[in-house]
């Protein structure tokens, strides 16, 4: 069985836990953008400890995604996958032999879980998002990108679940107190997905087997869960209650595939 749980998603920190197979289960942490104390607390709420993590995948170098990954890997001997560009953007820190290099389109086999990273347009050195499969179900993880390319949409086809960025409402962002340069960055082609853009992506990859759609990385200043659920449910032709919103402090419940 494949299941996943956001431990938190937003500008204050992002981490998604994926569990496959078992017993014993294999557990992958996608992004580690929390402090060690907060990560331990949220893992405990999920019934786990730091030592239960078998591998880490880092999507890019921004602090709300890299967080405590290096400390966690060195403390528990956990392999960490990231692109070469992400590693160099971090000034090539010492992972004490636990660093692994991920590349666009090159599958990674991990304990019954296969990852396929893919490049996305975002203002980072070499950002990667990914899909995960246990052979029976497929999960897509896609946060932090300015727009969806044909390459991105191709990788997201036939997902049984999708964790999808829905960062901002365009009108709220335009009316916000953000300085002009930041508004341009967030809404730009290398920034973050608006609710409308997320809905277009959801509609483009929707199929009858899509079981869960999780809206992630919502801006606390420039978005609201009700706006996200309205647009995404319209895109999929489902109830608003069917759209799960990942909270910045509590993430989501476990969602099984």
XYZ file of C-alpha atoms in Angstrom:
257
model
C 0.000 0.000 0.000
C 1.128 3.546 -0.758
C 0.093 6.379 1.510
C 1.264 9.935 2.117
C 0.921 12.784 4.574
C 1.957 16.414 4.411
C 3.692 17.415 7.639
C 3.219 21.061 6.701
C 3.200 23.151 3.540
C 3.796 26.852 3.084
C 6.466 29.531 3.167
C 7.332 28.580 6.762
C 8.320 25.043 5.792
C 7.457 22.095 3.556
C 7.737 18.368 4.202
C 5.769 15.429 2.796
C 6.019 11.900 4.141
C 5.463 8.956 1.780
C 5.161 5.367 3.020
C 5.237 2.266 0.842
C 4.999 -1.475 1.438
C 5.673 -3.267 4.647
C 6.094 -4.529 7.060
C 8.615 -3.066 7.353
C 7.437 0.011 5.492
C 9.788 2.217 3.473
C 9.454 5.929 4.309
C 10.559 8.804 2.114
C 10.582 12.428 3.219
C 10.117 14.845 0.308
C 11.647 18.144 1.441
C 12.689 18.819 4.987
C 11.950 22.506 5.389
C 11.442 22.447 9.159
C 13.727 22.728 12.160
C 14.707 19.474 13.844
C 12.507 20.100 16.880
C 9.442 20.901 14.787
C 10.087 17.967 12.450
C 10.367 15.586 15.389
C 7.118 16.911 16.839
C 5.206 16.460 13.590
C 6.659 13.000 13.011
C 5.590 12.051 16.534
C 2.068 13.218 15.727
C 2.204 10.783 12.801
C 3.385 8.005 15.116
C 6.991 8.093 13.886
C 10.486 9.222 14.852
C 13.399 10.723 12.908
C 14.987 7.285 12.735
C 11.984 5.904 10.841
C 12.920 7.945 7.759
C 14.700 5.809 5.143
C 15.484 8.447 2.489
C 15.102 12.171 1.815
C 14.421 13.904 -1.501
C 15.065 17.652 -1.729
C 13.297 19.488 -4.541
C 15.429 22.665 -4.443
C 17.644 24.799 -2.239
C 15.189 27.326 -0.801
C 15.196 27.327 2.990
C 11.552 26.300 3.349
C 12.443 23.053 1.542
C 15.997 22.206 2.615
C 15.573 23.043 6.328
C 17.266 20.474 8.567
C 17.964 17.871 5.855
C 21.734 17.866 6.347
C 21.532 17.549 10.130
C 18.926 14.787 9.888
C 20.930 12.823 7.320
C 24.178 13.032 9.268
C 22.518 12.226 12.598
C 20.737 9.084 11.362
C 22.692 8.027 8.260
C 19.891 8.785 5.791
C 20.647 9.132 2.049
C 19.618 12.497 0.614
C 18.728 12.888 -3.063
C 18.909 16.250 -4.829
C 20.050 17.661 -8.159
C 23.646 18.704 -8.684
C 22.417 22.259 -9.181
C 20.647 22.242 -5.825
C 23.785 20.923 -4.124
C 26.020 23.605 -5.635
C 23.456 26.312 -4.806
C 23.819 25.214 -1.168
C 27.601 25.798 -1.466
C 28.330 22.054 -1.594
C 27.943 21.160 2.102
C 29.376 17.988 3.609
C 26.769 15.227 3.851
C 29.356 12.741 5.153
C 28.778 10.326 2.280
C 24.974 10.402 2.356
C 24.455 12.653 -0.677
C 22.938 11.133 -3.835
C 22.422 12.940 -7.167
C 18.999 13.071 -8.823
C 18.491 13.910 -12.499
C 15.560 14.812 -14.688
C 13.797 11.696 -15.951
C 16.203 9.215 -14.324
C 14.260 6.796 -12.107
C 15.434 6.130 -8.546
C 14.596 2.740 -7.024
C 14.254 2.798 -3.241
C 12.949 -0.163 -1.276
C 9.872 -0.913 -3.366
C 9.300 2.769 -4.136
C 10.346 4.213 -7.500
C 10.843 7.960 -7.868
C 10.956 9.818 -11.163
C 12.260 13.386 -10.818
C 11.433 15.996 -13.434
C 12.561 19.578 -13.997
C 10.203 22.480 -13.366
C 10.385 26.226 -14.053
C 11.220 27.943 -10.758
C 13.756 30.506 -9.583
C 16.196 27.960 -8.203
C 19.411 26.442 -9.616
C 18.086 23.055 -10.808
C 14.681 22.413 -9.217
C 13.092 18.986 -9.458
C 9.631 17.762 -8.573
C 8.737 14.073 -8.717
C 6.315 11.229 -9.040
C 6.423 8.133 -6.811
C 5.035 4.672 -7.424
C 5.011 1.338 -5.640
C 4.015 -0.375 -8.889
C 0.307 -0.247 -8.078
C -0.358 3.461 -7.433
C 1.239 6.728 -8.520
C 1.618 9.939 -6.511
C 2.650 13.266 -8.021
C 4.355 15.970 -5.936
C 4.426 19.417 -7.514
C 5.092 22.572 -5.536
C 7.147 25.671 -6.296
C 6.874 26.344 -9.998
C 5.805 29.334 -12.021
C 3.922 27.487 -14.731
C 3.339 23.995 -16.056
C 5.332 23.047 -19.136
C 4.408 20.184 -21.443
C 7.227 18.247 -19.747
C 5.611 18.736 -16.342
C 2.145 17.739 -17.548
C 3.513 14.619 -19.221
C 4.989 13.403 -15.939
C 1.736 14.031 -14.058
C -0.458 11.894 -16.272
C -2.309 8.975 -14.640
C -1.540 9.957 -11.057
C -3.755 8.350 -8.430
C -3.056 11.287 -6.124
C -1.556 14.720 -6.617
C -0.103 17.201 -4.156
C -0.295 20.421 -6.154
C 0.807 23.959 -5.370
C -2.003 26.492 -5.270
C -0.087 29.417 -3.876
C -2.041 32.601 -4.382
C -5.215 34.271 -5.536
C -4.178 36.730 -8.228
C -6.504 39.507 -7.010
C -5.392 39.144 -3.388
C -1.749 39.212 -4.436
C -2.258 42.328 -6.585
C -3.974 44.133 -3.689
C -1.512 42.962 -1.048
C 1.160 44.992 0.745
C 3.911 43.036 -1.016
C 6.397 45.315 -2.798
C 6.108 45.365 -6.597
C 9.241 43.295 -7.177
C 7.931 40.520 -4.926
C 4.524 40.526 -6.625
C 6.294 40.139 -9.965
C 8.452 37.320 -8.623
C 5.550 35.363 -7.106
C 3.300 35.710 -10.149
C 6.050 35.305 -12.741
C 6.911 32.373 -14.965
C 9.544 31.206 -12.454
C 7.528 31.946 -9.328
C 4.496 30.195 -7.861
C 1.206 28.856 -9.198
C -1.946 30.920 -8.825
C -5.214 29.214 -7.959
C -6.348 29.595 -11.563
C -3.138 28.011 -12.872
C -3.450 25.135 -10.410
C -7.043 24.535 -11.510
C -5.949 24.431 -15.162
C -3.279 21.850 -14.323
C -5.719 19.766 -12.286
C -8.152 19.771 -15.177
C -5.406 18.845 -17.651
C -4.301 15.761 -15.709
C -7.685 14.715 -14.321
C -8.832 11.165 -15.021
C -11.279 8.760 -13.414
C -8.561 7.152 -11.288
C -7.523 10.361 -9.507
C -8.375 9.620 -5.894
C -6.868 12.539 -3.956
C -6.038 16.135 -4.845
C -4.160 18.017 -2.145
C -3.700 21.776 -2.487
C -0.314 22.804 -1.107
C 1.939 25.789 -0.417
C -0.936 28.241 0.099
C 0.143 31.801 0.852
C -1.057 32.874 4.274
C -1.320 36.487 3.090
C -2.607 36.071 -0.452
C -4.897 33.055 -0.439
C -7.733 31.312 1.378
C -8.618 27.620 1.526
C -12.204 28.287 0.450
C -11.022 29.999 -2.742
C -8.726 27.076 -3.535
C -11.380 24.446 -2.877
C -13.909 26.321 -5.002
C -11.678 26.504 -8.099
C -10.169 23.031 -7.824
C -13.531 21.359 -7.224
C -14.911 23.151 -10.276
C -11.952 21.929 -12.321
C -12.533 18.315 -11.285
C -16.319 18.407 -11.100
C -16.333 17.258 -7.481
C -17.396 18.504 -4.077
C -15.314 21.147 -2.315
C -14.952 18.697 0.547
C -13.075 16.357 -1.799
C -10.208 18.865 -2.088
C -7.767 18.484 0.797
C -5.833 21.602 1.783
C -2.396 21.130 3.356
C -2.083 23.381 6.377
C 1.192 25.162 7.145
C 1.313 23.922 10.736
C -0.526 20.593 10.655
C -0.267 19.369 7.061
C -2.862 16.724 6.178
C -4.103 13.401 7.540
C -2.646 10.208 6.099
C -4.120 9.629 2.630
C -4.017 6.066 1.255
C -3.913 4.874 -2.342
